[in-house]
XYZ file of C-alpha atoms in Angstrom:
679
model
C 3.888 -7.044 19.356
C 4.815 -3.521 20.447
C 7.620 -2.439 23.253
C 6.471 0.916 24.425
C 9.027 3.498 25.332
C 9.882 5.221 26.906
C 6.906 5.189 30.049
C 7.780 1.718 30.909
C 6.837 0.214 33.617
C 9.323 -2.141 35.458
C 8.304 -5.307 36.275
C 7.319 -6.128 40.097
C 8.122 -9.239 41.979
C 6.147 -11.457 41.983
C 5.354 -10.408 38.338
C 8.685 -11.406 37.764
C 8.064 -15.107 39.350
C 4.629 -15.392 36.896
C 6.964 -15.188 34.094
C 9.392 -17.601 36.103
C 6.451 -20.170 37.211
C 5.185 -20.153 33.346
C 8.408 -20.381 31.271
C 7.733 -21.116 27.622
C 10.043 -22.983 25.366
C 9.940 -24.530 21.387
C 6.806 -24.031 20.458
C 4.796 -23.146 23.978
C 3.264 -19.871 24.754
C 1.261 -18.408 27.478
C -2.764 -17.582 26.858
C -4.877 -15.434 29.234
C -7.611 -16.639 29.949
C -10.120 -13.294 30.822
C -13.067 -15.092 33.298
C -16.424 -12.746 33.107
C -18.198 -10.474 34.784
C -19.794 -11.848 37.402
C -23.905 -10.912 37.334
C -23.340 -8.380 39.139
C -20.401 -6.445 38.820
C -20.345 -3.675 36.982
C -18.033 -3.024 33.375
C -15.398 -1.120 35.468
C -14.906 -4.212 37.975
C -11.342 -5.800 37.818
C -10.144 -8.102 35.040
C -9.799 -11.185 36.541
C -7.432 -13.242 33.956
C -5.739 -16.541 34.499
C -2.096 -17.504 32.841
C -1.428 -20.650 31.465
C 1.418 -22.586 28.840
C 0.179 -23.550 25.040
C 1.958 -25.982 23.127
C 1.063 -24.443 19.105
C 1.267 -28.103 18.091
C -0.757 -29.656 20.283
C -3.537 -26.723 18.322
C -5.414 -25.175 21.488
C -8.093 -23.113 20.760
C -7.599 -19.215 21.363
C -8.219 -15.534 19.709
C -5.977 -12.730 19.609
C -5.831 -9.481 20.102
C -4.495 -6.972 17.796
C -3.684 -3.804 18.889
C -1.870 0.099 19.741
C 0.118 -0.117 22.813
C -0.337 3.139 23.464
C 0.460 4.691 26.710
C 0.176 3.825 30.448
C -2.136 5.939 32.629
C -0.218 7.306 35.361
C -0.825 4.954 37.960
C -0.801 2.499 35.577
C -3.820 -0.235 34.591
C -3.919 -3.593 36.220
C -5.549 -7.124 35.420
C -5.333 -9.904 38.054
C -3.263 -12.332 36.505
C -3.278 -15.692 38.915
C -4.031 -13.199 40.995
C -0.932 -10.793 40.361
C -1.607 -7.578 39.259
C -0.171 -7.445 36.214
C 0.329 -3.716 34.160
C -0.602 -2.873 30.833
C -1.391 -0.028 28.880
C -4.674 2.513 29.254
C -5.557 1.161 25.483
C -4.792 -2.619 26.226
C -6.686 -2.419 29.810
C -9.868 -0.761 27.519
C -9.616 -3.427 24.687
C -9.615 -6.557 27.054
C -12.673 -4.298 29.441
C -15.418 -4.257 25.762
C -14.074 -8.083 24.909
C -15.204 -9.325 28.060
C -18.285 -7.407 27.960
C -18.640 -8.762 24.598
C -18.059 -12.518 24.430
C -18.212 -12.698 28.230
C -15.055 -15.109 29.664
C -12.636 -15.844 26.566
C -9.226 -17.621 25.828
C -6.945 -14.759 23.914
C -3.315 -14.202 23.515
C -1.924 -10.335 23.773
C 1.772 -9.831 23.730
C 1.855 -7.216 26.439
C 1.119 -10.154 29.013
C 1.964 -13.163 27.459
C 5.673 -12.113 26.561
C 7.920 -11.612 29.017
C 9.130 -7.517 28.585
C 12.322 -7.649 29.606
C 13.215 -11.065 28.891
C 15.152 -10.760 25.612
C 15.949 -13.973 24.857
C 11.862 -14.857 24.900
C 11.427 -12.021 23.088
C 13.148 -13.086 20.374
C 11.791 -16.405 20.995
C 8.532 -15.278 20.720
C 8.856 -12.592 18.117
C 9.803 -16.082 15.698
C 6.306 -17.728 17.008
C 4.003 -14.597 15.783
C 3.000 -16.244 12.218
C 2.527 -19.191 14.214
C 0.308 -17.749 16.696
C -2.137 -15.653 14.870
C -2.384 -17.663 11.890
C -4.000 -20.719 14.495
C -5.735 -18.411 16.395
C -10.173 -19.015 16.048
C -10.240 -15.197 15.720
C -8.585 -12.246 15.853
C -9.940 -9.264 17.218
C -8.826 -6.255 15.802
C -8.472 -2.969 18.615
C -9.475 0.405 17.184
C -10.438 2.177 20.386
C -13.425 3.238 23.082
C -16.219 3.364 20.939
C -18.571 6.622 20.823
C -22.286 7.674 18.530
C -19.952 8.303 16.013
C -18.084 5.939 15.557
C -20.514 3.413 16.139
C -22.519 4.635 13.133
C -19.224 4.721 11.286
C -19.477 0.495 12.041
C -22.638 0.774 11.083
C -21.826 2.036 7.723
C -18.700 -0.386 6.440
C -21.259 -3.282 8.170
C -24.058 -2.538 5.513
C -22.470 -4.562 2.611
C -26.066 -4.358 0.016
C -23.699 -4.721 -3.321
C -22.674 -8.115 -2.298
C -25.770 -9.990 -4.850
C -24.572 -8.027 -7.904
C -21.554 -10.879 -7.580
C -22.246 -13.404 -5.137
C -24.608 -16.287 -4.846
C -27.846 -14.899 -2.832
C -25.235 -11.746 -1.990
C -22.889 -14.218 0.437
C -19.152 -13.997 0.344
C -19.145 -17.386 1.428
C -21.070 -18.247 -1.406
C -19.650 -18.905 -5.279
C -19.153 -16.097 -7.965
C -22.197 -16.227 -10.024
C -21.523 -17.711 -13.767
C -23.457 -14.403 -14.806
C -22.573 -11.612 -12.866
C -25.759 -9.385 -13.194
C -23.885 -6.188 -14.841
C -26.265 -3.720 -15.650
C -28.403 -4.348 -12.108
C -25.277 -3.260 -10.479
C -25.123 -0.087 -12.962
C -28.474 0.692 -12.241
C -28.044 0.272 -7.991
C -24.558 2.604 -8.302
C -25.670 4.881 -10.478
C -29.398 4.875 -8.049
C -27.486 5.535 -4.457
C -24.845 7.744 -6.438
C -27.412 10.445 -6.631
C -29.073 9.606 -3.610
C -32.249 8.250 -5.547
C -32.284 4.783 -3.307
C -31.161 4.425 0.567
C -27.272 5.259 -0.270
C -24.390 3.156 0.575
C -21.889 6.040 -0.038
C -21.399 8.789 2.452
C -22.687 11.044 3.298
C -21.342 14.969 1.755
C -20.396 16.802 5.332
C -23.014 19.341 5.314
C -25.145 20.830 8.737
C -28.002 19.455 7.000
C -26.466 16.081 6.866
C -25.470 15.622 9.845
C -28.418 16.494 11.250
C -30.461 13.934 9.127
C -28.046 11.158 10.273
C -27.596 11.298 13.447
C -30.644 9.525 14.488
C -29.350 6.432 12.370
C -27.475 3.882 12.894
C -26.041 3.067 9.618
C -25.035 6.670 8.035
C -22.004 8.904 8.870
C -20.625 12.060 6.363
C -17.334 11.855 4.688
C -15.320 12.767 7.770
C -16.675 10.681 9.833
C -14.932 8.007 7.985
C -12.088 9.103 6.907
C -11.144 10.000 10.539
C -12.402 6.574 11.474
C -10.083 4.823 8.307
C -6.801 7.342 9.917
C -6.936 5.475 12.968
C -4.029 4.211 14.470
C -4.267 1.100 14.137
C -3.905 1.139 10.260
C -0.355 2.857 10.715
C 1.120 0.844 13.000
C 4.277 -1.805 11.455
C 3.308 -4.901 14.206
C -0.479 -4.689 13.430
C -0.105 -4.946 9.894
C 1.368 -9.021 9.941
C -0.591 -9.588 12.065
C -3.864 -8.912 10.291
C -1.825 -10.517 7.678
C -1.416 -14.127 9.329
C -5.273 -13.754 10.445
C -7.627 -15.969 8.706
C -11.065 -14.789 11.002
C -10.756 -10.923 11.449
C -12.965 -9.040 13.306
C -13.068 -5.128 14.120
C -13.996 -3.715 17.050
C -15.064 -0.253 18.019
C -16.182 -0.208 21.778
C -18.865 -2.148 21.975
C -19.798 -2.693 18.440
C -18.222 -5.035 16.288
C -18.164 -6.485 12.546
C -16.470 -9.219 10.989
C -13.399 -7.514 8.159
C -14.765 -10.646 6.138
C -17.319 -8.803 4.870
C -16.263 -5.195 5.741
C -13.270 -5.553 3.078
C -16.086 -6.004 0.015
C -17.542 -2.772 1.118
C -13.822 -0.848 1.231
C -13.591 -2.106 -2.365
C -16.407 -1.312 -3.687
C -16.209 2.365 -1.952
C -12.678 2.842 -3.090
C -13.943 2.599 -7.285
C -17.360 4.609 -5.910
C -16.235 7.450 -4.127
C -12.916 9.370 -5.602
C -12.553 12.014 -2.964
C -11.939 8.691 0.382
C -9.037 7.281 -2.105
C -6.344 8.309 0.148
C -8.330 7.545 3.394
C -8.863 4.023 1.508
C -5.639 3.601 0.523
C -4.169 2.036 3.629
C -6.930 -0.371 4.171
C -6.652 -1.395 0.399
C -3.253 -2.291 0.690
C -3.198 -4.865 3.560
C -6.188 -6.109 2.241
C -5.221 -7.594 -0.735
C -1.786 -8.424 0.640
C -3.463 -10.152 2.918
C -5.027 -11.786 0.048
C -2.240 -12.620 -2.520
C -0.545 -13.896 0.859
C -3.316 -16.054 1.733
C -3.380 -17.771 -2.575
C 0.638 -17.579 -2.502
C 0.910 -15.876 -4.900
C 4.225 -13.428 -4.885
C 4.059 -12.166 -8.251
C 1.570 -10.321 -9.406
C 1.050 -11.735 -12.622
C -0.031 -14.636 -10.479
C -2.271 -13.149 -8.400
C -6.044 -13.716 -9.267
C -8.811 -14.295 -6.648
C -12.406 -13.691 -5.952
C -11.386 -10.347 -4.401
C -9.683 -8.960 -6.928
C -12.352 -10.200 -9.347
C -14.911 -7.815 -7.125
C -12.434 -4.733 -7.271
C -12.703 -5.296 -11.012
C -16.140 -5.825 -11.274
C -16.946 -2.245 -9.352
C -14.265 -0.802 -11.050
C -16.197 -1.816 -15.010
C -19.311 -0.346 -13.183
C -18.124 2.701 -13.018
C -16.332 3.496 -15.188
C -19.188 2.032 -17.628
C -21.079 5.171 -15.691
C -18.005 7.381 -16.642
C -18.767 6.732 -19.953
C -22.614 7.088 -20.359
C -23.702 10.094 -18.101
C -20.635 12.332 -20.532
C -22.788 10.729 -23.073
C -26.063 11.609 -21.703
C -24.483 14.914 -20.986
C -23.742 15.131 -25.027
C -27.327 13.928 -26.140
C -28.628 16.609 -23.633
C -26.392 19.399 -25.158
C -27.664 18.171 -28.508
C -30.631 18.543 -28.316
C -30.749 22.027 -26.708
C -28.648 22.977 -29.465
C -31.649 22.114 -31.849
C -34.187 23.284 -29.708
C -32.087 26.690 -29.697
C -31.298 26.834 -32.965
C -34.388 25.725 -34.844
C -36.310 29.051 -34.256
C -33.822 31.327 -36.397
C -34.052 29.312 -39.702
C -36.699 30.994 -40.385
C -35.186 35.139 -39.351
C -32.334 34.469 -42.112
C -34.710 33.701 -45.412
C -32.339 34.057 -47.748
C -29.866 31.658 -45.664
C -32.568 28.496 -46.922
C -31.765 26.613 -43.266
C -33.988 23.925 -42.496
C -34.720 21.216 -40.136
C -32.097 18.635 -41.601
C -29.181 20.555 -41.838
C -29.654 21.666 -38.299
C -29.627 17.665 -37.441
C -26.804 17.359 -39.607
C -24.657 20.459 -38.746
C -25.154 20.239 -34.820
C -24.618 15.876 -35.619
C -21.666 16.178 -36.820
C -20.332 18.034 -33.503
C -22.368 16.005 -31.645
C -20.151 12.801 -33.528
C -17.168 14.282 -33.152
C -17.749 15.211 -29.410
C -18.479 11.284 -28.580
C -15.204 10.106 -31.010
C -13.149 12.289 -28.133
C -14.988 10.799 -25.366
C -14.887 7.570 -26.504
C -10.888 7.563 -26.793
C -10.813 8.526 -23.572
C -12.614 5.772 -22.448
C -11.465 3.578 -25.150
C -10.183 1.025 -22.239
C -12.476 1.259 -20.096
C -15.007 0.338 -22.780
C -12.993 -2.626 -24.484
C -13.092 -3.404 -21.160
C -16.697 -2.823 -20.666
C -17.148 -5.018 -24.305
C -15.074 -7.919 -22.803
C -16.481 -8.670 -19.308
C -20.050 -8.625 -21.040
C -20.482 -10.610 -24.048
C -18.036 -13.184 -21.468
C -20.491 -12.807 -19.035
C -23.150 -13.112 -21.224
C -22.312 -16.098 -23.026
C -22.508 -18.220 -19.178
C -18.752 -18.303 -18.728
C -16.790 -17.904 -15.273
C -14.689 -14.533 -16.984
C -10.868 -13.314 -15.744
C -8.468 -11.158 -16.778
C -5.552 -13.085 -17.720
C -2.878 -13.641 -14.915
C -0.522 -11.333 -16.236
C -3.305 -8.598 -17.042
C -4.348 -5.838 -13.915
C -6.377 -3.498 -16.331
C -9.178 -1.421 -13.477
C -6.196 -1.262 -10.673
C -4.323 1.016 -9.051
C -0.792 0.571 -9.722
C -0.369 -0.282 -6.264
C -2.033 -3.543 -7.043
C 0.747 -4.329 -10.102
C 2.956 -5.020 -8.094
C 5.023 -8.094 -6.282
C 4.181 -9.400 -2.384
C 7.787 -8.243 -1.596
C 7.544 -4.958 -3.366
C 3.972 -4.691 -1.395
C 6.480 -4.757 1.340
C 7.957 -2.461 0.726
C 4.990 -0.444 0.288
C 4.256 -0.765 3.646
C 7.912 -0.062 5.265
C 7.154 3.586 3.610
C 3.455 3.715 4.956
C 4.103 2.587 8.380
C 5.637 2.815 11.474
C 7.196 2.062 15.137
C 8.198 3.331 18.576
C 11.216 1.255 18.144
C 12.632 1.654 14.592
C 14.290 -1.839 14.687
C 10.771 -3.186 15.076
C 10.513 -1.825 11.438
C 12.431 -4.848 10.306
C 11.442 -6.663 13.361
C 7.765 -6.710 12.953
C 8.548 -8.600 9.797
C 10.058 -11.035 10.409
C 7.428 -13.420 10.161
C 6.747 -12.730 6.560
C 9.241 -12.588 5.330
C 10.646 -15.328 6.813
C 7.732 -17.267 5.094
C 7.924 -15.737 1.367
C 11.830 -15.555 1.104
C 13.889 -18.486 -0.718
C 16.781 -17.792 1.889
C 16.185 -16.037 5.572
C 19.212 -16.985 6.488
C 20.705 -13.221 6.913
C 17.081 -12.312 8.845
C 18.158 -12.080 12.706
C 15.694 -11.364 15.529
C 17.881 -9.750 18.372
C 17.592 -6.488 19.450
C 21.240 -6.123 21.409
C 21.701 -5.514 17.323
C 22.278 -1.970 16.620
C 19.823 -0.104 13.835
C 22.104 0.013 11.958
C 23.219 -3.694 11.675
C 19.037 -4.359 11.636
C 18.741 -2.038 8.482
C 21.300 -3.848 6.532
C 20.038 -6.980 7.233
C 16.865 -6.517 6.045
C 17.845 -4.334 3.013
C 20.039 -6.904 1.918
C 17.234 -9.649 1.812
C 15.482 -7.182 -0.046
C 18.293 -7.294 -2.774
C 18.306 -10.828 -2.627
C 14.822 -11.655 -2.623
C 13.459 -8.612 -5.320
C 16.412 -8.529 -7.338
C 15.225 -5.269 -7.870
C 16.707 -1.608 -6.776
C 13.513 -0.135 -5.023
C 15.288 -0.688 -1.754
C 18.195 1.956 -3.103
C 15.704 4.569 -4.100
C 13.784 4.803 -1.267
C 18.125 4.521 0.585
C 18.376 7.625 -1.583
C 15.461 9.299 -0.287
C 17.108 8.612 3.445
C 19.856 6.793 4.384
C 19.923 5.180 7.475
C 22.933 7.044 9.783
C 26.603 4.845 10.085
C 25.462 2.211 7.526
C 26.298 3.058 3.936
C 24.242 5.141 1.855
C 22.394 2.445 0.146
C 20.491 1.468 3.236
C 17.434 3.214 4.136
C 16.660 4.386 7.011
C 13.371 2.599 7.271
C 11.884 4.479 10.806
C 11.684 8.254 8.709
C 8.980 8.828 6.284
C 9.568 8.043 2.599
C 8.120 8.085 -0.774
C 6.971 4.105 -2.611
C 8.932 3.574 -5.690
C 8.567 5.130 -8.831
C 8.279 2.730 -11.412
C 7.058 2.074 -14.971
C 3.690 2.264 -13.561
C 4.557 6.587 -12.728
C 5.523 6.758 -15.954
C 9.088 6.101 -15.175
C 11.399 3.876 -16.477
C 14.939 5.155 -16.581
C 16.551 2.871 -17.652
C 13.924 1.041 -19.976
C 13.286 -1.589 -18.545
C 17.222 -2.828 -17.818
C 17.862 -5.487 -15.445
C 19.474 -5.345 -11.968
C 22.866 -6.059 -11.361
C 24.498 -5.657 -8.008
C 27.382 -7.377 -6.449
C 29.071 -6.818 -2.779
C 32.898 -5.756 -3.436
C 35.142 -8.518 -2.119
C 37.029 -6.486 -0.060
C 34.665 -4.552 1.526
C 31.390 -5.757 2.148
C 29.786 -2.073 3.358
C 30.570 -1.278 -0.962
C 27.787 -2.189 -3.293
C 28.710 -2.050 -7.209
C 26.233 -2.040 -9.576
C 26.162 -1.080 -13.252
C 25.159 2.184 -15.211
C 27.091 5.115 -15.876
C 27.627 8.515 -14.128
C 26.661 11.808 -16.210
C 26.950 15.823 -15.681
C 27.675 17.467 -12.870
C 24.746 19.888 -10.898
C 24.829 23.251 -11.693
C 21.930 24.351 -9.553
C 19.758 24.056 -6.242
C 17.345 25.695 -5.179
C 13.823 25.757 -3.556
C 11.131 24.963 -5.784
C 7.820 27.719 -4.693
C 5.307 25.811 -2.942
C 1.779 26.587 -3.353
C 0.751 29.361 -0.207
C -2.807 27.963 -0.350
C -2.967 25.863 3.009
C -5.303 22.996 1.061
C -2.786 22.910 -1.502
C -1.915 19.293 -2.642
C 2.001 19.691 -2.229
C 4.973 17.407 -4.530
C 6.047 15.648 -1.740
C 5.557 15.205 1.917
C 8.730 17.002 1.388
C 9.594 20.076 -0.039
C 11.281 19.305 -3.278
C 14.437 21.233 -4.800
C 14.704 22.637 -8.353
C 17.933 21.334 -10.137
C 20.039 21.799 -13.164
C 22.658 20.764 -14.945
C 24.301 21.334 -18.989
C 21.386 19.757 -20.174
C 18.820 18.492 -18.623
C 16.284 19.845 -15.391
C 14.630 19.104 -12.707
C 13.377 18.119 -9.134
C 14.759 15.716 -6.141
C 15.512 16.517 -2.270
C 16.758 19.484 -0.623
C 20.087 16.895 0.012
C 21.291 17.450 -3.723
C 24.014 20.393 -3.567
C 26.198 22.107 -6.327
C 28.730 19.587 -7.633
C 27.018 16.410 -7.437
C 26.401 14.509 -10.295
C 23.240 12.377 -12.095
C 23.782 8.770 -12.411
C 21.572 5.650 -14.227
C 21.849 3.046 -12.591
C 20.603 -0.260 -14.222
C 17.076 -1.654 -12.651
C 16.319 1.073 -10.827
C 13.361 3.561 -12.683
C 14.621 7.113 -12.196
C 18.035 8.775 -11.773
C 19.427 9.611 -8.781
C 22.288 12.319 -7.235
C 25.487 11.054 -6.326
C 27.812 12.841 -4.298
C 32.027 11.030 -4.698
C 33.455 9.580 -2.423
C 37.264 8.199 -2.801
C 36.663 5.671 -5.664
C 32.757 5.418 -5.249
C 29.963 7.472 -4.718
C 26.934 8.084 -1.908
C 23.909 7.813 -3.067
C 22.548 11.203 -2.245
C 18.500 12.098 -3.698
C 16.300 10.349 -6.242
C 15.850 12.895 -9.678
C 12.929 13.304 -11.839
C 14.966 15.135 -14.936
C 14.308 16.248 -18.400
C 15.939 18.059 -20.913
C 15.883 21.664 -20.959
C 15.595 21.972 -25.066
C 13.366 19.610 -26.932
C 16.171 17.686 -28.179
C 19.581 17.228 -26.710
C 22.664 15.822 -28.587
C 24.490 12.903 -26.321
C 27.413 11.056 -28.059
C 25.955 11.823 -31.216
C 22.876 11.043 -30.734
C 19.754 12.851 -29.819
C 17.848 11.857 -26.883
C 13.801 12.534 -26.316
C 13.112 11.811 -23.124
C 15.354 10.561 -20.169
C 12.411 9.662 -17.671
C 11.814 6.968 -20.619
C 14.442 5.322 -21.484
C 16.390 7.367 -24.383
C 19.183 8.169 -22.263
C 19.882 4.946 -21.087
C 19.345 3.474 -24.634
C 21.876 5.658 -25.955
C 24.256 5.524 -23.533
C 23.596 0.943 -23.040
C 24.029 1.376 -27.330
C 26.953 2.732 -27.198
C 28.919 0.582 -24.392
C 27.676 -2.562 -26.514
C 29.104 -1.189 -29.637
C 32.866 -0.047 -27.718
C 32.685 -3.887 -25.753
C 32.592 -5.572 -29.586
C 34.988 -2.931 -30.854
C 37.314 -4.033 -28.344
C 36.387 -7.900 -28.206
C 37.368 -7.637 -32.404
C 40.595 -6.519 -31.659
C 41.680 -8.844 -29.774
C 40.854 -11.563 -31.891
C 37.606 -12.633 -31.095
C 35.522 -13.189 -34.017
C 31.636 -13.937 -34.312
C 31.074 -11.241 -31.673
C 27.622 -9.381 -33.232
C 25.854 -13.129 -32.846
C 26.019 -13.155 -29.535
C 23.973 -12.305 -27.026
C 25.432 -10.555 -24.695
C 24.201 -10.053 -21.514
C 24.538 -5.726 -20.235
C 26.240 -7.400 -17.297
C 29.004 -7.796 -19.573
C 29.490 -4.206 -20.993
C 27.742 -2.128 -18.391
C 30.236 0.055 -16.417
C 30.265 -0.474 -13.089
C 29.413 2.094 -10.342
C 30.963 1.811 -6.724
C 27.807 2.921 -4.276
C 29.415 3.256 -0.546
């Protein structure tokens, strides 16, 4: 549910009366019955509806609509609800008009009509029911906008899933997974399609020739057309994420074209493995597909997550990696053959060298083997995975990777459920900033050990809403991804450890990105007993920043910059690296237990404020810190030195006060690490 500001249309007295006559309470909701078009009517005929109240506990049969509000036209479009004209946005009106043509008469829950947008208490109550509303719906229509010939082709392309027969019985996603997967057949299929030897399941490269060729075909599209389709507004909104997550039977609808998401999600997974150029465009779709799947199998940790959908990813990842391995092997074989053909004629030109056929074969063969071994090392993990997979399938076993091992998946598939929610907060947006929290309310409540800290209340300020959301993440995850987000942008009017979720943020770094500045140390936190605005963590504050200057940006328009926000070069007495613009000379570098990257902090009385995350390295190959040489800050070597030093000092302090056998104690680092107060 997404309020449409600033162009909100005030209700007329008759519309207010409609809601007054159909009050909702407890677990009751309003539903809209859209009447079918009359036989003689055109598609543009007024939309006639009947609004009625239903009890969710009575299991009513209805559908739901997931869409982006958009804006009102002038004058606004209206639908007749119980003969009362109700203003709705142009996008909502277009969705109802197209769905009426597709479905005829149907019952639907749609927030713009079913919730009294001017009644704040009703909004709070109905938002709390949205998880049940979408999960109990028989179908959810994902409205992507009015169609065109281009979007019709893209929908046809996505709906043409021709690779399921290598994984599912009879190529049907509703059938069991094959006991023996057809890996080699899938390899041949992928190769033929990659090089266009057969009907392609990959989008065509954008060119005048390919565009002319596909214009007359309903199931082919170009890369640019597919990318534009994937980057629709729906995929970027916070409310649509929750709506999709709870829906069990989703259909993509674009214009008059409709396709089941149950099948399309497998094509998206295939494309993500088979088409590198679309990885950025496909990632948001992969995120919602796998997060919903993780939610449906009730897995909150990555190591507990296993499903046919994830196995399908692994299967095609293996196929594509095997293809690369054998493709480069074939290239080396061809090079080997060409080398022999070229060298053999010259063996008789210099008789005194006595070059014969066997010599040529041996020399070229040695070079070939060296190249082959080098290549094998580059692909060793894919090769091992391929061997294990083929062996287990060939003996008829239902092979699965161990639950704790997500080999063959991207790093963003290795995060916990709450970690995925953090990524969503970094990639989605809302018109009303507080909806960045409220739009996830049902998700967070259903996956929380304690959800009492979450309150949907539009009378709260943005800072208050974001504070309760951050406290919830700290409590549920016991990790500091939110602190790295807060260091990028903190919420105005809130402590520096509260992120501004309404801003564009980068997903927190981690070990999968090569960042582990505190060497996997547990996150420790507590709130100050006298000031709950102060967060107490464990760590240490290091050297002072002495230089801050902008990094040189690549002037090429298409060049990929290191971040969505320009990075700045920073330097201290012993290290250098990059950070954000807000870093200043005089700030300090801090390492905080549980954070995967260093942070820049600024003094604030007896506490410090988070300023920016940083990526640091030592100026020289080795730097002596506290008598010990360290190698790499980002891999935890500096933290190891600090941890070892603090433990040694703490042990000595205990000896000085008469504690015996202190060396034998298994110490929790929280006992001896220093407190850092963050305001």
